[in-house]
PDB file of C-alpha atoms in Angstrom:
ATOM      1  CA  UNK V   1       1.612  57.384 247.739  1.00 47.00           C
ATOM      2  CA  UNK V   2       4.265  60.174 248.832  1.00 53.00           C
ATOM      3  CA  UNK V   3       3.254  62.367 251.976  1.00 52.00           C
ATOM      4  CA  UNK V   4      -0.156  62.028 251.061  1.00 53.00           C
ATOM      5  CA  UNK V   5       0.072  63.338 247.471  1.00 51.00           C
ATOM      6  CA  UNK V   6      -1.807  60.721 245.445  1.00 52.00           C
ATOM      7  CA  UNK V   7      -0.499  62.199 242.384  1.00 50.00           C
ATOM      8  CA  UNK V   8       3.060  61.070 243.280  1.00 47.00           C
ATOM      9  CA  UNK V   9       2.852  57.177 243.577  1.00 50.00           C
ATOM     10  CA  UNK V  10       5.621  54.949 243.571  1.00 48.00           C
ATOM     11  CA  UNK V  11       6.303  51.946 244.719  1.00 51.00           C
ATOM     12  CA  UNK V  12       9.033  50.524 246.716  1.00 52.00           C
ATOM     13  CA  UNK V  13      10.200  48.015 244.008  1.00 52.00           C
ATOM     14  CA  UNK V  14      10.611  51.231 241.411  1.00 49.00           C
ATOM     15  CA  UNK V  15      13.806  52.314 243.346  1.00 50.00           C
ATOM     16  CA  UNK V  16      15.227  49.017 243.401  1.00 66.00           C
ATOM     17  CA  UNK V  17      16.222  48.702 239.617  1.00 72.00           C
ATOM     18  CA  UNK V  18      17.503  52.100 239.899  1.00 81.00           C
ATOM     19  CA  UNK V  19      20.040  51.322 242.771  1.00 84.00           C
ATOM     20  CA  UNK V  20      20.895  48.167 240.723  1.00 85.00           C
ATOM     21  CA  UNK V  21      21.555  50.381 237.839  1.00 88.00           C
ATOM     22  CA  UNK V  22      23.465  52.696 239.145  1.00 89.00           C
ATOM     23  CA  UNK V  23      25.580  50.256 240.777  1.00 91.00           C
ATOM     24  CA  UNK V  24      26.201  48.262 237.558  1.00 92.00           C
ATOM     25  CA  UNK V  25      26.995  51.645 235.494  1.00 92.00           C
ATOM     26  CA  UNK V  26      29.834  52.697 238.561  1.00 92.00           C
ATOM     27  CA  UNK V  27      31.031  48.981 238.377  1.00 92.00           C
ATOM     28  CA  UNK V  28      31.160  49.066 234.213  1.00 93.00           C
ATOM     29  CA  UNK V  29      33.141  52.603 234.585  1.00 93.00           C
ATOM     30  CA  UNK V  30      35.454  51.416 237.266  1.00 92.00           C
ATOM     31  CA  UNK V  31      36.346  48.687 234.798  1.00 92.00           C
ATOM     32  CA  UNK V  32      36.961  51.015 231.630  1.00 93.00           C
ATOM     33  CA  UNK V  33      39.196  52.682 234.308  1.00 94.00           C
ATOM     34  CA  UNK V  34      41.139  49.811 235.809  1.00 91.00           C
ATOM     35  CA  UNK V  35      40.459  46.827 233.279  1.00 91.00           C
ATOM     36  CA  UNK V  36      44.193  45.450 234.803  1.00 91.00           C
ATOM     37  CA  UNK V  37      41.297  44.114 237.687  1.00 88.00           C
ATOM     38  CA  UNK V  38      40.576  41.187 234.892  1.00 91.00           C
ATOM     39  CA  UNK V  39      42.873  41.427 232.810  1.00 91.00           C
ATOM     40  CA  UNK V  40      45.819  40.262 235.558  1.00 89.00           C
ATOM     41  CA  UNK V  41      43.838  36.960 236.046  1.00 90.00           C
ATOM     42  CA  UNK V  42      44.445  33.369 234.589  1.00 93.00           C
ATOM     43  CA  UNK V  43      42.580  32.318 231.482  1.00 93.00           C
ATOM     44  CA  UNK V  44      40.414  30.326 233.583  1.00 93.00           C
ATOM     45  CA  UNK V  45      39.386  32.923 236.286  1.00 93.00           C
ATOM     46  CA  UNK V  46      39.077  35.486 233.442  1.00 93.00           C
ATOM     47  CA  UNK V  47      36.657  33.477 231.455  1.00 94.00           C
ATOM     48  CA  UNK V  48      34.576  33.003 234.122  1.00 94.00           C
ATOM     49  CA  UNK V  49      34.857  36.578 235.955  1.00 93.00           C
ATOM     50  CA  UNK V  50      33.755  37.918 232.357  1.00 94.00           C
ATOM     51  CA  UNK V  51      30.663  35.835 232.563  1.00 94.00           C
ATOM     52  CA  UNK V  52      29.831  36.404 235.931  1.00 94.00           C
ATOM     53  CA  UNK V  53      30.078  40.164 235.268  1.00 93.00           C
ATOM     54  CA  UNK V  54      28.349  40.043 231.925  1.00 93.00           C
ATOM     55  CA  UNK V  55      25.725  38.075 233.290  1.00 92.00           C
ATOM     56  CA  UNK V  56      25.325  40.439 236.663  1.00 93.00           C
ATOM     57  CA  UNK V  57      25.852  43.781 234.484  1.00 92.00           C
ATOM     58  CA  UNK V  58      23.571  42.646 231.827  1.00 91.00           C
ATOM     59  CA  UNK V  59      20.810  42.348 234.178  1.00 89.00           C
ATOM     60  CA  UNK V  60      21.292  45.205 235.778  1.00 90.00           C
ATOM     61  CA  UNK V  61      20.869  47.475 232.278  1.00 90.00           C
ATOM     62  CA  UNK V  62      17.780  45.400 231.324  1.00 88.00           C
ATOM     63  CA  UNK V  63      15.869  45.462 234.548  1.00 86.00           C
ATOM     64  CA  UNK V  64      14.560  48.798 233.690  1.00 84.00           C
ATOM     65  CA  UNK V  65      13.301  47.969 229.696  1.00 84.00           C
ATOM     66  CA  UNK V  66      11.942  44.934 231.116  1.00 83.00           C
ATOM     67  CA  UNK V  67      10.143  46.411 234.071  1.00 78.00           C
ATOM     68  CA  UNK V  68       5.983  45.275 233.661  1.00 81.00           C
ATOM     69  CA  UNK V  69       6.600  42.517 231.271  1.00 85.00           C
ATOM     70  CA  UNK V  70       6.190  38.541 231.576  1.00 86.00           C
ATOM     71  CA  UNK V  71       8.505  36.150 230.026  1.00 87.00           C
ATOM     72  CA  UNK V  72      11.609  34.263 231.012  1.00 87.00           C
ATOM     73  CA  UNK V  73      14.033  37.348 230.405  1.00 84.00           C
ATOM     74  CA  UNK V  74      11.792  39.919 232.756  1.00 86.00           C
ATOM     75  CA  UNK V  75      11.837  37.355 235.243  1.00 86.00           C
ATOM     76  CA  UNK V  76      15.222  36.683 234.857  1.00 84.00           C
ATOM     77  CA  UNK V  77      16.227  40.027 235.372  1.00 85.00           C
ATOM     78  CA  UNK V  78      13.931  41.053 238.289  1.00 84.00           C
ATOM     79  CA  UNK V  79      15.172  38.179 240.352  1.00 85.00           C
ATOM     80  CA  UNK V  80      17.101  38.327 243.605  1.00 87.00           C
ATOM     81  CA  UNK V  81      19.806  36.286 242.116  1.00 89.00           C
ATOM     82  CA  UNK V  82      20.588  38.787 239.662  1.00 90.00           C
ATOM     83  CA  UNK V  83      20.718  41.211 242.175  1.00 90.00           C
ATOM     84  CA  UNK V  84      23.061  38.943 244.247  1.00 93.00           C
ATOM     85  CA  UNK V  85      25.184  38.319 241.392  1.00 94.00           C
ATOM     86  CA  UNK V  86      25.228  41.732 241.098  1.00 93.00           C
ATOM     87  CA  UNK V  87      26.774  42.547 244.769  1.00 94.00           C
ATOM     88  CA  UNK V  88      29.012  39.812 244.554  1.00 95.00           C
ATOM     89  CA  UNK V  89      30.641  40.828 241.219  1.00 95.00           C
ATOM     90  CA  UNK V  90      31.224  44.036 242.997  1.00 94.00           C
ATOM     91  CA  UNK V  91      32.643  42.372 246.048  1.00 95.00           C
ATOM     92  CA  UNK V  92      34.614  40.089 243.934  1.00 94.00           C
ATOM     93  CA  UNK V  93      36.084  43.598 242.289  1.00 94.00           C
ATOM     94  CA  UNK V  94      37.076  45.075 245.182  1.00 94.00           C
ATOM     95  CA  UNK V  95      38.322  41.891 246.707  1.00 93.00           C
ATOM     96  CA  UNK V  96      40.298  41.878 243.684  1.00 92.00           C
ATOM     97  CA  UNK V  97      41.706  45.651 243.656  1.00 92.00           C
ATOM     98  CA  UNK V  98      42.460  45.465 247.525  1.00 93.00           C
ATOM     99  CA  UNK V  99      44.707  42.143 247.407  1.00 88.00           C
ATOM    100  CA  UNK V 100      46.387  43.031 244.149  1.00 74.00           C
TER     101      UNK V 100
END
């Protein structure tokens, strides 16, 4: 309920996949911008960034459709390690663009 209104409930856990989608759609657009951030790397550290980030940004975009159902996927997505993954792709990003 918001000030007292119960025609406007929400819950806490509806902002969260927005936060984590709007995150993953600046990190996707800062790397359509500056895709030298991956691109720079090793083969190996590539590979594996790519994944990461796939993984992290993937989730991110499909927390929202899968909001309310069950299954491996929903959970999946709606799990703290996704969100972490999240975060930490980002960190790694900006790790990355401050050191070069």
């Amino acid at each position: 309920m918001i000030d007292g209104n119960p025609g406007m409930r929400r819950s806490r856990r509806a902002d969260r996949p927005l936060s984590a989608l709007l995150l993953a759609a600046g990190l996707a657009l800062w790397l359509l911008w500056r895709p030298e951030l991956v691109q720079a790397l090793p083969w190996p550290w590539r590979v594996g960034l790519v994944a990461w980030g796939g993984w992290a940004l993937g989730a991110a975009f499909a927390r929202p459709l899968l909001d309310g159902r069950e299954g491996r996927l929903a959970r999946l997505a709606a799990s703290a390690g996704s969100r972490a993954a999240l975060v930490g792709f980002g960190l790694a990003l900006a790790g990355r663009a401050l050191l070069g």
